[in-house]
């Protein structure tokens, strides 16, 4: 069974690494400025790691949790990787209908699991996306072909991420800028737990349950057995064109239930106004707002991911939307 790593502080102590066990946190006495350093010790020198875990426990309610992912990483992401999300986006649900959609988020979008999510000035279509993040344990610097049985060699951890998205910036900005629409500050709440995987934990990789609530209403609910493009395939594809480093994170896609949705007016707004950014944005925003209300200041999101058998619990997030 793996280990739940957290980054926490108290009213009197600065941020530090800890191991979460049940409802308590044990301080981790490691000189580790980066989560990749914690992971390296865990996987390469387990006796040193175990000796660094303090016997003294702090109650969870006395701790404030921060993102366990440091900003000096790459955030890779997959889009349209669940059939129901493809369907609500107006696309075919056939696995062969499209390539693995890969993009990046800025690491500066990372924030803590309970931090406020800041809606940028002028943003009208703010949306959520619960995702399982997979954290690399080793560098990949050339093209490789990864098999399912080899995943423990490359993947070291799991984490909850929210791929917060400004849909009007994604589809209304010049040339439809996904990077800008997904990389605003606070657009990637992460944690609280970075769960370091032992080999037997990989039996649960496709049995993780994702749930997201908006103002108490369940909006997203799925399990990772529904992933279309699996992690081994995704690692192999990324390795063809990009280096990956230990500590980097891959967001594996969101299930159905997001606020943005396909409709005829939205599609026409994009197709007929592809070269007219201002007109496309206005028409796309109007079409989307006619069918749902997007995230507003004061709205509260709650997220959790755990294995169906209860052996892995990535904790929970609770974020309030605030105006930047």
Coordinates of C-alpha atoms in Angstrom, one line a residue:
X1 CA 0.0 0.0 0.0
X2 CA 1.3 3.4 -0.9
X3 CA 1.8 6.6 1.1
X4 CA -0.2 9.9 1.2
X5 CA 2.2 12.9 1.0
X6 CA 0.9 16.4 1.9
X7 CA 2.3 19.9 2.0
X8 CA 0.9 21.6 5.1
X9 CA 1.4 24.4 7.5
X10 CA -0.1 25.3 10.9
X11 CA -0.8 28.6 12.7
X12 CA 2.8 28.5 14.0
X13 CA 4.7 26.5 11.5
X14 CA 5.8 27.3 7.9
X15 CA 4.9 24.9 5.1
X16 CA 6.5 21.5 5.4
X17 CA 6.1 18.0 4.0
X18 CA 4.0 15.4 5.9
X19 CA 2.6 12.0 5.7
X20 CA -1.2 11.8 6.1
X21 CA -2.5 8.8 8.0
X22 CA -6.2 8.8 8.6
X23 CA -7.2 12.1 10.3
X24 CA -3.6 13.0 11.3
X25 CA -0.5 14.4 9.6
X26 CA 3.0 13.3 10.6
X27 CA 5.8 15.7 9.8
X28 CA 8.4 14.5 7.3
X29 CA 11.9 15.5 8.3
X30 CA 13.5 15.6 4.8
X31 CA 15.5 18.3 3.1
X32 CA 13.3 18.2 0.0
X33 CA 12.5 21.5 -1.7
X34 CA 10.6 19.8 -4.5
X35 CA 8.1 17.0 -4.5
X36 CA 10.4 15.1 -6.9
X37 CA 12.9 15.0 -4.1
X38 CA 10.4 13.4 -1.7
X39 CA 9.5 10.9 -4.4
X40 CA 13.1 10.1 -5.1
X41 CA 13.7 9.3 -1.4
X42 CA 10.6 7.3 -1.2
X43 CA 11.3 5.1 -4.2
X44 CA 15.1 5.0 -4.0
X45 CA 15.8 5.0 -0.2
X46 CA 12.7 3.8 1.6
X47 CA 14.5 3.2 4.9
X48 CA 15.6 6.9 5.0
X49 CA 12.1 8.0 4.1
X50 CA 10.5 5.8 6.8
X51 CA 13.0 7.1 9.4
X52 CA 12.1 10.7 8.5
X53 CA 8.4 10.2 9.4
X54 CA 7.8 11.8 12.8
X55 CA 5.9 9.9 15.5
X56 CA 4.2 13.2 16.5
X57 CA 0.9 13.7 14.9
X58 CA -1.0 16.8 14.0
X59 CA -4.8 16.7 13.6
X60 CA -6.0 17.3 10.1
X61 CA -8.3 20.1 11.3
X62 CA -5.2 22.0 12.7
X63 CA -3.4 22.0 9.3
X64 CA -3.7 24.1 6.2
X65 CA -3.0 22.2 3.0
X66 CA -1.1 23.5 0.0
X67 CA -0.4 22.1 -3.4
X68 CA 2.0 19.2 -3.1
X69 CA 3.1 19.8 -6.6
X70 CA 5.9 22.4 -6.9
X71 CA 5.7 24.9 -9.7
X72 CA 9.0 23.9 -11.4
X73 CA 7.3 21.2 -13.5
X74 CA 5.4 20.6 -16.7
X75 CA 1.7 20.1 -16.6
X76 CA 0.6 18.0 -19.5
X77 CA -3.1 17.4 -20.1
X78 CA -5.5 15.3 -22.1
X79 CA -8.8 16.5 -23.5
X80 CA -11.9 14.6 -24.5
X81 CA -10.7 11.4 -22.9
X82 CA -14.1 10.2 -21.6
X83 CA -16.9 9.2 -23.9
X84 CA -19.6 11.2 -22.1
X85 CA -17.5 14.3 -22.3
X86 CA -16.9 13.8 -26.0
X87 CA -20.6 13.4 -26.5
X88 CA -21.6 16.6 -24.6
X89 CA -18.9 18.4 -26.7
X90 CA -20.7 17.2 -29.9
X91 CA -18.1 14.7 -30.9
X92 CA -18.2 11.0 -31.8
X93 CA -17.7 8.6 -28.9
X94 CA -15.9 6.1 -31.0
X95 CA -12.3 5.5 -29.7
X96 CA -11.0 5.6 -33.2
X97 CA -12.8 8.8 -34.0
X98 CA -10.0 11.1 -32.9
X99 CA -6.4 11.3 -31.8
X100 CA -5.3 11.7 -28.2
X101 CA -5.9 15.4 -27.6
X102 CA -2.8 16.7 -25.7
X103 CA -2.1 20.2 -24.5
X104 CA -0.3 22.1 -21.7
X105 CA -1.2 24.2 -18.7
X106 CA 1.2 26.7 -17.1
X107 CA 2.6 25.4 -13.8
X108 CA 1.9 28.8 -12.4
X109 CA -1.8 27.9 -12.5
X110 CA -1.2 25.5 -9.5
X111 CA -2.8 26.4 -6.2
X112 CA -3.9 24.7 -3.0
X113 CA -6.8 22.4 -2.6
X114 CA -8.8 24.9 -0.6
X115 CA -7.6 28.1 -2.2
X116 CA -10.0 30.5 -3.9
X117 CA -10.3 30.2 -7.7
X118 CA -10.0 33.6 -9.2
X119 CA -12.3 34.5 -12.1
X120 CA -10.3 36.7 -14.5
X121 CA -11.6 40.2 -15.3
X122 CA -13.9 39.9 -18.3
X123 CA -14.3 36.1 -18.1
X124 CA -17.9 35.1 -18.5
X125 CA -17.7 31.3 -19.1
X126 CA -15.7 29.9 -16.1
X127 CA -15.9 26.1 -15.9
X128 CA -14.6 23.2 -13.9
X129 CA -13.0 19.8 -14.8
X130 CA -12.2 17.2 -12.2
X131 CA -9.2 15.1 -13.3
X132 CA -7.0 12.4 -12.0
X133 CA -3.4 13.6 -12.2
X134 CA -0.5 11.1 -12.7
X135 CA 2.9 12.2 -11.5
X136 CA 6.1 10.8 -13.2
X137 CA 8.8 9.1 -11.1
X138 CA 11.5 9.2 -13.7
X139 CA 12.8 11.2 -16.6
X140 CA 11.8 10.3 -20.2
X141 CA 14.1 11.9 -22.8
X142 CA 13.5 9.8 -25.9
X143 CA 10.7 8.0 -27.7
X144 CA 9.6 4.9 -25.9
X145 CA 6.8 2.4 -26.1
X146 CA 5.3 1.9 -22.6
X147 CA 3.2 -1.2 -21.8
X148 CA 0.6 -1.4 -19.0
X149 CA 3.0 -3.7 -17.0
X150 CA 5.7 -1.1 -17.2
X151 CA 3.6 1.8 -15.8
X152 CA 5.2 1.4 -12.2
X153 CA 8.5 2.2 -13.8
X154 CA 7.3 5.6 -15.0
X155 CA 4.3 6.7 -12.9
X156 CA 5.0 7.4 -9.2
X157 CA 1.9 9.1 -7.9
X158 CA -1.7 10.1 -8.2
X159 CA -3.3 13.5 -7.3
X160 CA -6.7 15.3 -7.7
X161 CA -6.5 18.2 -10.1
X162 CA -9.2 20.6 -11.3
X163 CA -8.5 21.8 -14.8
X164 CA -10.3 25.1 -14.4
X165 CA -11.1 26.6 -17.8
X166 CA -12.2 30.0 -19.1
X167 CA -14.2 28.8 -22.1
X168 CA -14.6 32.3 -23.6
X169 CA -10.8 32.7 -23.6
X170 CA -10.4 29.2 -25.1
X171 CA -12.8 29.7 -28.0
X172 CA -13.2 33.5 -28.2
X173 CA -9.6 34.6 -28.0
X174 CA -7.5 35.0 -31.2
X175 CA -7.1 31.6 -32.9
X176 CA -8.9 30.0 -29.9
X177 CA -6.2 29.9 -27.3
X178 CA -6.5 26.9 -25.0
X179 CA -3.3 27.7 -23.2
X180 CA -4.5 31.1 -22.2
X181 CA -8.0 29.8 -21.2
X182 CA -6.5 27.0 -19.0
X183 CA -3.4 28.6 -17.5
X184 CA -4.7 31.6 -15.5
X185 CA -3.4 31.8 -11.9
X186 CA -5.4 29.5 -9.6
X187 CA -6.7 27.4 -12.6
X188 CA -5.2 24.2 -11.3
X189 CA -6.1 23.4 -7.6
X190 CA -4.1 20.3 -6.7
X191 CA -4.1 17.9 -3.8
X192 CA -4.3 17.8 -0.9
X193 CA -2.7 14.3 -1.2
X194 CA 0.1 13.2 -3.5
X195 CA -0.4 9.5 -3.2
X196 CA 2.9 7.7 -3.9
X197 CA 2.1 4.3 -5.5
X198 CA 3.5 1.0 -4.5
X199 CA 3.3 -1.6 -7.3
X200 CA 0.2 -3.3 -5.9
X201 CA -1.7 0.0 -6.1
X202 CA -1.7 -0.1 -9.9
X203 CA -4.5 -2.7 -9.7
X204 CA -6.7 0.3 -8.8
X205 CA -5.6 2.6 -11.6
X206 CA -8.8 1.9 -13.5
X207 CA -11.0 1.7 -10.4
X208 CA -10.7 5.3 -9.2
X209 CA -14.0 7.2 -8.6
X210 CA -14.2 10.9 -9.5
X211 CA -16.9 13.1 -8.1
X212 CA -17.4 16.9 -8.3
X213 CA -20.2 19.0 -6.7
X214 CA -21.1 22.6 -7.5
X215 CA -22.9 24.3 -4.6
X216 CA -23.8 20.9 -3.2
X217 CA -25.2 19.4 -6.5
X218 CA -23.3 16.4 -7.9
X219 CA -22.2 17.5 -11.4
X220 CA -19.5 15.0 -12.4
X221 CA -19.3 11.3 -11.5
X222 CA -17.2 8.7 -13.3
X223 CA -14.6 6.0 -12.9
X224 CA -11.2 5.7 -14.6
X225 CA -12.1 2.5 -16.4
X226 CA -13.8 4.8 -18.8
X227 CA -10.6 6.5 -19.9
X228 CA -10.3 6.3 -23.7
X229 CA -6.6 6.9 -24.2
X230 CA -4.9 5.0 -21.3
X231 CA -1.7 6.2 -19.5
X232 CA 0.7 3.8 -21.2
X233 CA -0.4 5.0 -24.7
X234 CA -0.3 8.6 -23.6
X235 CA 3.2 8.4 -22.2
X236 CA 4.4 6.7 -25.4
X237 CA 2.8 9.4 -27.5
X238 CA 4.2 12.3 -25.5
X239 CA 7.7 10.8 -25.5
X240 CA 7.8 11.0 -29.3
X241 CA 7.9 14.8 -29.3
X242 CA 8.7 16.0 -25.7
X243 CA 11.0 15.3 -22.8
X244 CA 9.3 14.6 -19.5
X245 CA 10.9 14.9 -16.1
X246 CA 10.4 13.2 -12.7
X247 CA 7.7 15.2 -10.9
X248 CA 5.9 16.3 -14.1
X249 CA 2.1 15.7 -14.0
X250 CA -0.3 14.4 -16.7
X251 CA -4.0 15.4 -16.2
X252 CA -5.8 12.5 -17.7
X253 CA -9.0 14.2 -18.8
X254 CA -12.4 15.0 -17.4
X255 CA -15.7 13.1 -17.6
X256 CA -19.0 14.5 -18.6
X257 CA -20.9 17.0 -16.6
X258 CA -19.0 20.2 -17.3
X259 CA -20.9 23.5 -17.9
X260 CA -19.9 24.1 -21.5
X261 CA -22.0 22.2 -24.0
X262 CA -22.5 21.7 -27.7
X263 CA -25.4 23.4 -29.4
X264 CA -26.0 24.5 -32.9
X265 CA -25.6 28.2 -32.2
X266 CA -22.2 27.6 -30.5
X267 CA -20.9 25.6 -33.4
X268 CA -22.0 28.2 -35.9
X269 CA -20.5 30.9 -33.8
X270 CA -17.1 29.2 -34.2
X271 CA -17.4 28.0 -37.8
X272 CA -18.9 31.1 -39.3
X273 CA -16.7 33.6 -37.4
X274 CA -13.4 31.7 -37.3
X275 CA -11.3 34.7 -38.5
X276 CA -13.3 37.4 -36.6
X277 CA -12.3 37.0 -33.0
X278 CA -14.6 39.7 -31.5
X279 CA -17.7 38.5 -33.3
X280 CA -16.9 34.8 -32.6
X281 CA -16.5 35.5 -28.9
X282 CA -19.7 37.5 -28.5
X283 CA -21.8 34.9 -30.4
X284 CA -20.2 31.9 -28.6
X285 CA -20.7 33.5 -25.2
X286 CA -24.3 34.3 -25.9
X287 CA -25.0 30.8 -27.2
X288 CA -23.5 29.2 -24.1
X289 CA -25.1 31.5 -21.6
X290 CA -28.5 30.8 -23.1
X291 CA -28.3 27.2 -22.0
X292 CA -26.6 27.4 -18.6
X293 CA -25.1 29.6 -15.9
X294 CA -21.3 29.4 -15.6
X295 CA -19.3 29.7 -12.4
X296 CA -19.9 32.9 -10.5
X297 CA -18.2 34.6 -7.5
X298 CA -19.4 32.8 -4.3
X299 CA -20.0 29.4 -6.0
X300 CA -18.3 26.5 -4.2
X301 CA -16.8 23.5 -5.8
X302 CA -16.0 20.2 -3.9
X303 CA -14.0 17.4 -5.5
X304 CA -12.9 14.0 -4.3
X305 CA -11.2 10.9 -5.9
X306 CA -10.8 7.6 -4.2
X307 CA -10.6 3.9 -5.2
X308 CA -13.8 1.9 -5.3
X309 CA -12.3 -0.6 -2.8
X310 CA -11.4 2.2 -0.4
X311 CA -7.6 1.5 -0.3
X312 CA -6.6 4.8 -2.0
X313 CA -8.1 8.2 -0.9
X314 CA -6.7 11.3 -2.6
X315 CA -8.6 13.5 -0.2
X316 CA -10.9 16.3 -1.1
X317 CA -10.9 19.9 -2.4
X318 CA -13.2 22.7 -1.5
X319 CA -12.7 25.9 -3.5
X320 CA -14.8 29.1 -3.6
X321 CA -14.9 31.2 -6.8
X322 CA -13.8 34.8 -6.3
X323 CA -13.4 37.7 -8.7
X324 CA -9.9 38.6 -9.6

